[in-house]
Short mmCIF file of C-alpha atoms and ligand atoms in Angstrom, two decimals:
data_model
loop_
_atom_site.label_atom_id
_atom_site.label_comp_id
_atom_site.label_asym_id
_atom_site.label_seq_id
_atom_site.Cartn_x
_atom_site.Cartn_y
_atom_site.Cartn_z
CA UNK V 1 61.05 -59.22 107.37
CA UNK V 2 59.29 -62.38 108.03
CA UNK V 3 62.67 -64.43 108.60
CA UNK V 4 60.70 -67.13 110.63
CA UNK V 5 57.32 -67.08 108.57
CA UNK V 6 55.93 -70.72 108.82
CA UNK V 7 58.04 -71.83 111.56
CA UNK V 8 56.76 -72.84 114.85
CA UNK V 9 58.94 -72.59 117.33
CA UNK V 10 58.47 -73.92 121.70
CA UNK V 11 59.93 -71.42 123.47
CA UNK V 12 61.01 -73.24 126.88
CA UNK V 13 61.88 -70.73 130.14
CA UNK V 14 63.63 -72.11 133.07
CA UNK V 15 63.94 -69.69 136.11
CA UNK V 16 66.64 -66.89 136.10
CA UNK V 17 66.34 -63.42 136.10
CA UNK V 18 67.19 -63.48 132.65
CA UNK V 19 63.05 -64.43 132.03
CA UNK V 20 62.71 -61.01 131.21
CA UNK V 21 64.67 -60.74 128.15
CA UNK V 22 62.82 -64.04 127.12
CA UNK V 23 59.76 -61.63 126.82
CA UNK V 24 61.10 -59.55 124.02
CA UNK V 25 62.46 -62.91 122.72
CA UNK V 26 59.23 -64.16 121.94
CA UNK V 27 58.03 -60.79 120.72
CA UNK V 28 60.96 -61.14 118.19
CA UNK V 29 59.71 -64.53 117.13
CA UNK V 30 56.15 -63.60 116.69
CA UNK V 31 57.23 -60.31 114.72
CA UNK V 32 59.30 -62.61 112.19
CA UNK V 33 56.07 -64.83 111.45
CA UNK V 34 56.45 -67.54 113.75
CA UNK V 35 54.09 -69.24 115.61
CA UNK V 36 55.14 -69.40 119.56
CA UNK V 37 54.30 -71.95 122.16
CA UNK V 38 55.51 -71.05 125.27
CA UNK V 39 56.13 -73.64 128.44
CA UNK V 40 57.29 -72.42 131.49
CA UNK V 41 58.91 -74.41 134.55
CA UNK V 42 57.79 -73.73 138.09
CA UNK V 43 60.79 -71.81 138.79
CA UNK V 44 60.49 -69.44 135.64
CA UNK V 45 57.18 -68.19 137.17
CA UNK V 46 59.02 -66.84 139.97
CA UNK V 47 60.50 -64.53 137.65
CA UNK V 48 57.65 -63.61 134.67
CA UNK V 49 53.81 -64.63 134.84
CA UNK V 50 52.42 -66.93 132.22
CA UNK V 51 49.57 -63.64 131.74
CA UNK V 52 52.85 -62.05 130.09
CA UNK V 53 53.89 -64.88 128.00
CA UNK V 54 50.53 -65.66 126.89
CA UNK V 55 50.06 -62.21 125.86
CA UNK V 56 52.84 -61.85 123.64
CA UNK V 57 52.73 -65.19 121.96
CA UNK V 58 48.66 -65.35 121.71
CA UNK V 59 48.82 -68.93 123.10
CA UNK V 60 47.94 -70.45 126.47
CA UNK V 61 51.61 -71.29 128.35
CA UNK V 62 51.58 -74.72 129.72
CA UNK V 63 53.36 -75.43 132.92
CA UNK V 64 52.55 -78.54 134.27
CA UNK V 65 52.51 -81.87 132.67
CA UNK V 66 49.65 -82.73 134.23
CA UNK V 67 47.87 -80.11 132.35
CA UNK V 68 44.37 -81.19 131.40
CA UNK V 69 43.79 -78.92 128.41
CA UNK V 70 44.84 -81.79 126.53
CA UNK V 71 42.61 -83.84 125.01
CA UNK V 72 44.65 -86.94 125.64
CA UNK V 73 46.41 -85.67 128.39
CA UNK V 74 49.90 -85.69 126.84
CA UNK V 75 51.18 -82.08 126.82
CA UNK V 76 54.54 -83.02 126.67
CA UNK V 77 53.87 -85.21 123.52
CA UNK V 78 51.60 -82.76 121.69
CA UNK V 79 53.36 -79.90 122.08
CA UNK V 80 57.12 -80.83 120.52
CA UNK V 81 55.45 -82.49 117.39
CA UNK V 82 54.49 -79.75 115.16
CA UNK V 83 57.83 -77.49 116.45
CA UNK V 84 60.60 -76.69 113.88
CA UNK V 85 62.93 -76.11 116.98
CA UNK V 86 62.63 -76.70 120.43
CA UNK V 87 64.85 -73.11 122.58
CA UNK V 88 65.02 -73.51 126.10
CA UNK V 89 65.59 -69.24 127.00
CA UNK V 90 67.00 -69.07 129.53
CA UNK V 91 68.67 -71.96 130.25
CA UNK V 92 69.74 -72.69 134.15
CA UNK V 93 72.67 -74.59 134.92
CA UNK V 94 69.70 -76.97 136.55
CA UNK V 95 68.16 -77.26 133.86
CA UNK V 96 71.14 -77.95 131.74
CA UNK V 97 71.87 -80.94 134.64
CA UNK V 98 68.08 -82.46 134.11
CA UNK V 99 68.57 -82.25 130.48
CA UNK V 100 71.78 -84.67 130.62
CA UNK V 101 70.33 -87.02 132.95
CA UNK V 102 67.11 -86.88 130.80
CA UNK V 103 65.08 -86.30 133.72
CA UNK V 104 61.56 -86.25 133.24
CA UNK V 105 59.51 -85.25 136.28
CA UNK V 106 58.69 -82.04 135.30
CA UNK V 107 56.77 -80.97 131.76
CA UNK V 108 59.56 -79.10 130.05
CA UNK V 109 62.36 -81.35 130.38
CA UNK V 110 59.61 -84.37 129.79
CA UNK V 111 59.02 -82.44 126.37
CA UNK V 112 62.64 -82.56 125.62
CA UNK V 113 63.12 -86.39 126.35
CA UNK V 114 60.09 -87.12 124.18
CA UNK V 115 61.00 -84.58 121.56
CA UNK V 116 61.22 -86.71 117.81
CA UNK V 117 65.38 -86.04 118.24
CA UNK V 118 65.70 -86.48 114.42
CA UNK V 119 63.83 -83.82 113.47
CA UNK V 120 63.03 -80.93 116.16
CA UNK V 121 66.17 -79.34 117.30
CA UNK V 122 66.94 -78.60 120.82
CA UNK V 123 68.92 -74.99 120.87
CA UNK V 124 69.97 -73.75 124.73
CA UNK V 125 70.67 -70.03 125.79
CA UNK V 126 72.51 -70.43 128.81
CA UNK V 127 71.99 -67.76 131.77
CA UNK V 128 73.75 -68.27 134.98
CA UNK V 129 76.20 -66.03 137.27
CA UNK V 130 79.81 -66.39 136.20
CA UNK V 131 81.18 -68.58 138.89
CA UNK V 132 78.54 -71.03 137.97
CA UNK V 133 79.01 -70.76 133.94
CA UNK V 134 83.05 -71.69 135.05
CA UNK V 135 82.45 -74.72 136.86
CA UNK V 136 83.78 -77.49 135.84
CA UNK V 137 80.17 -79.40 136.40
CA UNK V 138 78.42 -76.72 134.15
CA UNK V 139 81.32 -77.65 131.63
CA UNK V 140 80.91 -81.18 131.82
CA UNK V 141 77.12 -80.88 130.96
CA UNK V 142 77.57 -78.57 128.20
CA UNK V 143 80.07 -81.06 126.21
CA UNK V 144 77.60 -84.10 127.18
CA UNK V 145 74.35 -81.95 125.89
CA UNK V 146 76.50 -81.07 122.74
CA UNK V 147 77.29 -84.75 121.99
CA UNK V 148 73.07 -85.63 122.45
CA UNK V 149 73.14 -83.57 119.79
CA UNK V 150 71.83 -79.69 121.01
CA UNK V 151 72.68 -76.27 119.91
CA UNK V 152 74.07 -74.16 122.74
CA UNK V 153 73.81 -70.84 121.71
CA UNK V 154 76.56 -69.37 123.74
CA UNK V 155 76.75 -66.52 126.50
CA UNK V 156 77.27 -62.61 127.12
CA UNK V 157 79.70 -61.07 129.21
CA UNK V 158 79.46 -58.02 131.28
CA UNK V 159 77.50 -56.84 134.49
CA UNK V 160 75.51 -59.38 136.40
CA UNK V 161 72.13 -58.50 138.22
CA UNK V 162 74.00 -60.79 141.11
CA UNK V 163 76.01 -57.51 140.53
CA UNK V 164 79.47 -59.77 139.69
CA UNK V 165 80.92 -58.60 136.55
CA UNK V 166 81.78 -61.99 133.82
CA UNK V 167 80.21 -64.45 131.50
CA UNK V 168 77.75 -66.05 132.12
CA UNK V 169 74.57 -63.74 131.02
CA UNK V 170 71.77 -64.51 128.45
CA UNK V 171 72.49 -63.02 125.00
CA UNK V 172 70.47 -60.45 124.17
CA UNK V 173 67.08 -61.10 122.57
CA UNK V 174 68.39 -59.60 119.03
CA UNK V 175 71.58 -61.94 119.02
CA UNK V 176 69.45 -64.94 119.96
CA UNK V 177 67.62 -63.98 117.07
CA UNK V 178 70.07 -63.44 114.52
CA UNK V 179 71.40 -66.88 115.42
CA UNK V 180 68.12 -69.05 115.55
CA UNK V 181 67.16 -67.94 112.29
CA UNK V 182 70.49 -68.77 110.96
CA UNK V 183 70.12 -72.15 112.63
CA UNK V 184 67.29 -72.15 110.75
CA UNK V 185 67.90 -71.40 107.24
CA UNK V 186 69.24 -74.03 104.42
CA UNK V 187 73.07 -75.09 104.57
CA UNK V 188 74.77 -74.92 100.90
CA UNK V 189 77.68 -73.53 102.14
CA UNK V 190 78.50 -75.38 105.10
CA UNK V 191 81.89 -76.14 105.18
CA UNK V 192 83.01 -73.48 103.23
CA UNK V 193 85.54 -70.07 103.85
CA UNK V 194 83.88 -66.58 102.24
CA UNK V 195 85.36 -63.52 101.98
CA UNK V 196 83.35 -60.15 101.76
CA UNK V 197 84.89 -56.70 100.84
CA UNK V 198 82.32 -54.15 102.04
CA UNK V 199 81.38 -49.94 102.62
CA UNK V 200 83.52 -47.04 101.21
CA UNK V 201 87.22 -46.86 101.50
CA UNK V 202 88.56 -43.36 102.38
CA UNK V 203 91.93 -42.19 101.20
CA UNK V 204 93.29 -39.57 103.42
CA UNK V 205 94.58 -36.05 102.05
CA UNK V 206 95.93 -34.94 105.61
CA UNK V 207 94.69 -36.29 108.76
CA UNK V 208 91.36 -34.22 108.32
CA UNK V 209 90.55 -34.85 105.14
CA UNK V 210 90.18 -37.63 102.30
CA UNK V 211 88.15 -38.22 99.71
CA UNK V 212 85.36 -40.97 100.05
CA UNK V 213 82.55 -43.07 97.94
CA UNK V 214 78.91 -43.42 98.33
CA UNK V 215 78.31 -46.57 100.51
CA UNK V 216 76.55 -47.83 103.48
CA UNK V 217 78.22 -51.17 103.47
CA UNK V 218 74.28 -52.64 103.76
CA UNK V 219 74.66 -54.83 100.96
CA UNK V 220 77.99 -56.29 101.30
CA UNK V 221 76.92 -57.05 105.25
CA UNK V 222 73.89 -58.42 104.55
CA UNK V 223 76.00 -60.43 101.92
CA UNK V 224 78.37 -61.55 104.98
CA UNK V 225 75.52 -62.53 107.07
CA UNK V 226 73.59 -64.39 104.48
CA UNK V 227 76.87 -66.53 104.29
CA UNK V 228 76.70 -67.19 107.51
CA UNK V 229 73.81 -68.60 107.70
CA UNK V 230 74.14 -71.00 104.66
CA UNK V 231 77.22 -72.58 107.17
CA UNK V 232 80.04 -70.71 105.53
CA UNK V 233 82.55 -69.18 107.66
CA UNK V 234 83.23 -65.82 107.05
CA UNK V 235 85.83 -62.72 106.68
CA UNK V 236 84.14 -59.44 106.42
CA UNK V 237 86.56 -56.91 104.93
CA UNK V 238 85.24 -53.44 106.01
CA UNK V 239 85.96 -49.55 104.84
CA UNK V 240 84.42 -46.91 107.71
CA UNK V 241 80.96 -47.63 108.04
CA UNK V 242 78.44 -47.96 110.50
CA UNK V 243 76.76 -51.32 110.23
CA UNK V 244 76.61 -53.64 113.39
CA UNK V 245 78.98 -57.07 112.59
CA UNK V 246 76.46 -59.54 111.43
CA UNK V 247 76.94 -62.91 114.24
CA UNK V 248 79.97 -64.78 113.83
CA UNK V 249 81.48 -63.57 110.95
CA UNK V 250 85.09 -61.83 111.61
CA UNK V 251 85.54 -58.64 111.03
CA UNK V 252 88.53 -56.82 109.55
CA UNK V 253 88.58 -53.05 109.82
CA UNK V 254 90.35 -51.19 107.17
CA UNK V 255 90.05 -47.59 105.66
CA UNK V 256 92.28 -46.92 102.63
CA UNK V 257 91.64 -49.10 99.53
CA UNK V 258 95.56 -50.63 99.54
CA UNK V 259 94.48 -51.78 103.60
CA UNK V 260 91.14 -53.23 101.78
CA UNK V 261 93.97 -55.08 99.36
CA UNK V 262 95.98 -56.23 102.13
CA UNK V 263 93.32 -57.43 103.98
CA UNK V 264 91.68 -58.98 101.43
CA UNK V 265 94.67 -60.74 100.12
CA UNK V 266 95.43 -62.44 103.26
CA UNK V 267 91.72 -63.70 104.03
CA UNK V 268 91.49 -65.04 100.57
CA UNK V 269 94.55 -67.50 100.45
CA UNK V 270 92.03 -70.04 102.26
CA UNK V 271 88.88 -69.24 100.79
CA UNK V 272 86.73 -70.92 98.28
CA UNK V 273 84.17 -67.77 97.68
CA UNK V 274 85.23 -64.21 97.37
CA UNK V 275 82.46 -61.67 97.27
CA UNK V 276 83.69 -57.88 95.86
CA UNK V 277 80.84 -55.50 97.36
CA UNK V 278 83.27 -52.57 98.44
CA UNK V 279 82.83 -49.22 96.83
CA UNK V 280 86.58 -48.69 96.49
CA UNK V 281 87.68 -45.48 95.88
CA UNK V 282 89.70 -44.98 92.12
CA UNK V 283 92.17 -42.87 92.81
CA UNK V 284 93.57 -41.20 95.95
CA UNK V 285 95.63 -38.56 96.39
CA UNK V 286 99.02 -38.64 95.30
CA UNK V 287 100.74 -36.79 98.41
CA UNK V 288 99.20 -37.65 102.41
CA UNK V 289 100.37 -34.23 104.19
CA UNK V 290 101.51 -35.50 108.21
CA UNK V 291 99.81 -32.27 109.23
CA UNK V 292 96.65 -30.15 108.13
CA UNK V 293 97.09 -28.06 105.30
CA UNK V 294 96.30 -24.78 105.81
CA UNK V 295 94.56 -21.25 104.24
CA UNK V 296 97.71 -19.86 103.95
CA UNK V 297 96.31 -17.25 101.60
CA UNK V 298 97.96 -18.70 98.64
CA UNK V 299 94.69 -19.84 97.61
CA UNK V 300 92.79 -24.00 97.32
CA UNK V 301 95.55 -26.41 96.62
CA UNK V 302 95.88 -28.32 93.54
CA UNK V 303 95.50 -32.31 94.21
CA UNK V 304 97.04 -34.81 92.28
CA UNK V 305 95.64 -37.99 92.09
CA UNK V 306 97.34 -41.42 91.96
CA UNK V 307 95.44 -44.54 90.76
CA UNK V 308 94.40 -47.27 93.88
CA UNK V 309 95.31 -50.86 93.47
CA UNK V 310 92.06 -52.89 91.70
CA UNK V 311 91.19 -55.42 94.48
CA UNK V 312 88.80 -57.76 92.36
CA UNK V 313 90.75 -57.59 89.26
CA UNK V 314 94.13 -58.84 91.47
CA UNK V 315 92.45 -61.44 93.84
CA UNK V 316 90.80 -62.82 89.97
CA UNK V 317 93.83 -63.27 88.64
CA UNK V 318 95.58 -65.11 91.57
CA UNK V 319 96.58 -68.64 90.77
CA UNK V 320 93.64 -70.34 92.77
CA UNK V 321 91.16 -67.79 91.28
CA UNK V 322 92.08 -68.82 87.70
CA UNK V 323 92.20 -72.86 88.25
CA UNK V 324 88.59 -72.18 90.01
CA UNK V 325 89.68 -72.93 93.48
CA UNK V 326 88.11 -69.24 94.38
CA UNK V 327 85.05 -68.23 92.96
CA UNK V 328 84.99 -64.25 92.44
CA UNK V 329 82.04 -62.70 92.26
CA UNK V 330 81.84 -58.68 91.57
CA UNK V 331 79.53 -56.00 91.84
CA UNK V 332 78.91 -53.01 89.62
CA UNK V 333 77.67 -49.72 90.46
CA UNK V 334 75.94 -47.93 87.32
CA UNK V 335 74.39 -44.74 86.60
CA UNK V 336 73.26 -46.43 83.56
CA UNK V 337 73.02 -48.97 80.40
CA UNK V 338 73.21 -51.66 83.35
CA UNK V 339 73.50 -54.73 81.03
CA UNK V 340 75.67 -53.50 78.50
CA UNK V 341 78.12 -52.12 81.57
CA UNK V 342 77.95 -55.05 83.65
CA UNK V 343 78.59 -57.53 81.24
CA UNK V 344 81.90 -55.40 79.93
CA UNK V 345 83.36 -55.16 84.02
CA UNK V 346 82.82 -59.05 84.05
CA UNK V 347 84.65 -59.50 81.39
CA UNK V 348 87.25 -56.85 82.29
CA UNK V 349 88.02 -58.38 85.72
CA UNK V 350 88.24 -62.00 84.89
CA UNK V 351 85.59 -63.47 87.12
CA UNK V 352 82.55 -65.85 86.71
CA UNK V 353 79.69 -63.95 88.17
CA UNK V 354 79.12 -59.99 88.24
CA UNK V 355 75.94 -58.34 90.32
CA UNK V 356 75.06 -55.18 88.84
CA UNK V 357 72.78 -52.31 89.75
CA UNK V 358 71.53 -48.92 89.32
CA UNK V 359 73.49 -46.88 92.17
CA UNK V 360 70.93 -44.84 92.50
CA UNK V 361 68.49 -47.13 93.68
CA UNK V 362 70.38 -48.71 96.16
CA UNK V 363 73.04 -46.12 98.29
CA UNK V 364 71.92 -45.66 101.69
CA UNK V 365 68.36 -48.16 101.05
CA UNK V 366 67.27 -50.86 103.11
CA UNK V 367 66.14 -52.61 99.70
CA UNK V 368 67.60 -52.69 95.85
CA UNK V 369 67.34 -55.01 92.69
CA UNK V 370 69.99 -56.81 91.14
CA UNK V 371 71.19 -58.01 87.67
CA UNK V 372 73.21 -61.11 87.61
CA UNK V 373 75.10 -61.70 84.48
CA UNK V 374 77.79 -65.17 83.80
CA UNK V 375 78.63 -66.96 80.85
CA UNK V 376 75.15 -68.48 80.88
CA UNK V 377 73.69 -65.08 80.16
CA UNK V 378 71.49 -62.98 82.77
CA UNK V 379 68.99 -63.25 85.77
CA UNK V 380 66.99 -60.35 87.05
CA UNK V 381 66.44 -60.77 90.92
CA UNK V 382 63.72 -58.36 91.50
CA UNK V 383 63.42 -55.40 94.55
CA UNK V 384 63.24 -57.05 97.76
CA UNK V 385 65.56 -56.40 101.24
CA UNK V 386 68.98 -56.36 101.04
CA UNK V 387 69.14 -59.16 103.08
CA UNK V 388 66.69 -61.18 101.06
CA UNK V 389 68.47 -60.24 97.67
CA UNK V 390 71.85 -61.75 99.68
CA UNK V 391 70.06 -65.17 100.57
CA UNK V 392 69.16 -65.30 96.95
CA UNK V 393 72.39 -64.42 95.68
CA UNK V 394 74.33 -66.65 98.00
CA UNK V 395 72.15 -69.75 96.96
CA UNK V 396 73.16 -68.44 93.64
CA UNK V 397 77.11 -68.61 94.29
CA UNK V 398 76.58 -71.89 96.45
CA UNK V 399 74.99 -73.49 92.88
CA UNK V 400 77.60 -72.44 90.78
CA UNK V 401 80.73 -74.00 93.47
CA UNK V 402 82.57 -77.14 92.24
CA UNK V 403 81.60 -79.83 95.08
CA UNK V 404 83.51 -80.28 98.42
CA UNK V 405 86.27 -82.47 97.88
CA UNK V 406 86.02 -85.59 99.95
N1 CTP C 501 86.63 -52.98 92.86
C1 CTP C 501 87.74 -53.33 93.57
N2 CTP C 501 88.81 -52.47 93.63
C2 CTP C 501 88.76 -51.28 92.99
C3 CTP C 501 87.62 -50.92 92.26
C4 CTP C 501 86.55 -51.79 92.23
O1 CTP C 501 87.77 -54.42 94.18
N3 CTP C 501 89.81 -50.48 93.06
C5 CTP C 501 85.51 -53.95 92.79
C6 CTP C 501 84.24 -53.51 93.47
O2 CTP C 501 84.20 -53.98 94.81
C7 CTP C 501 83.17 -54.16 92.61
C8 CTP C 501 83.80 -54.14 91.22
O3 CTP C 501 85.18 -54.06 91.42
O4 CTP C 501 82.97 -55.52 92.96
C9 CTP C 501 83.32 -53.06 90.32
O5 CTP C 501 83.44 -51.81 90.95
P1 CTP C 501 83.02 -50.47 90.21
O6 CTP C 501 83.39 -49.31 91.06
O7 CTP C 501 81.61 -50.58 89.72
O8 CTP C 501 83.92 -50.55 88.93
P2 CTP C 501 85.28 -49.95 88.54
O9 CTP C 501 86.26 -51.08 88.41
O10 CTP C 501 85.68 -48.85 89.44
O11 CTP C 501 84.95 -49.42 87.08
P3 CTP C 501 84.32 -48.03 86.57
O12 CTP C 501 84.86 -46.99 87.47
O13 CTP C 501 84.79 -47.95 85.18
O14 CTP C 501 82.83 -48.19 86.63
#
């Protein structure tokens, strides 16, 4: 996808052996559609050459603010002006120190000083050893460089190349990723708690076996993350899938469809948006054996069926649902007559705004097409990425919410 198309974006590196995942950092930029600028300190070129740099963001890396390449002579002017956001990757706990005391005898924290503070954001991924990342000093600086108004990006935890075993390391280039384009992206749901059901549920016959319903869980995670990024905080409620937990959204793991109601029912009491994506199973079966039935010659056994609890229809008819305080939206699965289906399951379950689409189009895809339908009538959001089709969707939901309350 081209989740950074238009943006251009300084990509600062102070030293730390964590240079080398700055590498495939700016790869990641440049492979979204942004445009990259590297600058380097003296200190980062102990641990990665400017040749690599330079070769992966097809620019010339400046280094030195005495840099003549300039016309005027100003690299650390020129350079922040046109930038959509300034990340410093890695970040050193010295650099974090210059930054506070807004030193500027160097180009890269001269940049940052001179940056237009209004409009280009400054986002930090710290990379230290652990003892440092604890002190009280490194700390102190991070609360002060918060307060002048930049973005730390956080830390990973786990083995060291100083071979100590803590916090302290660069995330990886993917998570920095996931979270700068978040930065990035529009805000309609900041301040806001969403609530995502998403995947299969699987109803258990004996430990071994259950019966389950087409879904990846794609959809409804690319719903959670999408969320996320318009400033919402949110509760992913998910049946057994494998999808990796989009950044900062909190999971909740369930597998049957009455855990998916329990769940569901809790994270909702706070919420203002509650997005049904789950392919919950109908029915399961009536009896759970504690051990594995077996051929005992006697021939298949018979299954009854009893019916599973309907988790959109209940959260819709909860007290804040009904005065509006929640806004439900649904999603419907059809073989076929989309319209005419999805406009009867809105109506059946009580809510505001119903997603449909052809099952077949979507299970197991990376892309689909949707059909909104509300009172207003209907909205055809073409094929595109899941994740696209979410962004769309939740600008869609953030439209429709009742303002924030002051
Ligand atoms: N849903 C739910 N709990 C259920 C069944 C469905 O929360 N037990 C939600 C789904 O997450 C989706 C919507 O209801 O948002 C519609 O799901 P779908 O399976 O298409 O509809 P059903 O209610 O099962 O209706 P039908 O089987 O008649 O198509």
């Amino acid at each position: 996808m081209d989740d950074l198309a238009g943006k251009h974006i300084v990509l600062g590196l102070t030293g730390g052996i964590a240079c080398y995942k700055a590498a495939e950092l700016c790869r990641g930029f440049v492979k979204e559609g942004a445009t990259v600028q590297v600058v380097m300190t003296d200190a980062a070129a102990q641990f990665i050459t400017q040749v690599t740099m330079q070769a992966l963001s097809g620019r010339p890396v400046f280094g030195s603010q005495w840099d003549a390449r300039e016309a005027n002579n100003m690299p650390h002017i020129n350079l922040s002006r046109e930038a959509d956001a300034i990340v410093i990757a890695p970040c050193s706990a010295d650099f974090m120190a210059r930054l506070v005391h807004g030193r500027a005898d160097e180009l890269l924290s001269l940049m940052c000083l001179a940056r237009p503070i209004e409009r280009v954001p400054l986002l930090l991924a710290p990379a230290m050893n652990r003892e440092m990342w604890a002190h009280p000093a490194t700390h102190r600086n991070m609360a002060q460089l918060a307060q002048d108004g930049a973005t730390i990006l956080g830390v990973g935890s786990g083995f060291q190349a100083c071979g100590e075993t803590g916090d302290g390391r660069m995330l990886e280039p993917a998570e920095l990723l996931e979270d700068i384009v978040a930065f990035l992206q529009p805000k309609p749901l900041r301040g806001r708690r969403v609530v995502v059901t998403a995947g299969p549920t699987f109803e258990a016959m004996d430990p071994i076996r259950g019966i389950t319903n087409h879904s990846s869980g794609k959809m409804g995670f690319a719903i959670a993350r999408a969320a996320r990024e318009a400033g919402a905080e949110v509760t992913l409620v998910a049946g057994p899938v494998h999808q990796p937990t989009p950044r900062g959204v909190r999971r909740i793991d369930v597998q049957s469809a009455r855990q998916m109601l329990d769940a569901t029912v809790g994270a909702v009491a706070q919420a203002d948006v509650f997005v049904a994506t789950a392919a919950v199973a109908d029915w399961r079966p009536a009896m759970q054996s504690e051990h594995k039935i077996k051929k005992d010659g006697s021939g298949p056994p018979t299954v009854a069926f009893a019916e599973n609890p309907d988790i959109l229809a209940t959260v819709a008819q909860s007290d804040r649902a009904r005065s509006r305080e929640l806004f439900c939206v649904g999603f419907a699965a059809e073989t076929r007559d989309l319209l005419a289906n999805a406009q009867a399951k809105r109506a059946r379950k009580g809510i505001p705004l119903l997603a449909g689409n052809i099952g077949q189009l979507t299970f197991g895809q990376d892309d689909n097409q949707l059909l909104l339908v509300d009172e207003q009538g209907t909205q055809e959001l073409p094929r595109a990425p899941k994740l696209q089709l979410a962004r769309t969707l939740v600008a869609e939901i953030a439209r429709r919410l009742a303002p924030v309350r002051p």
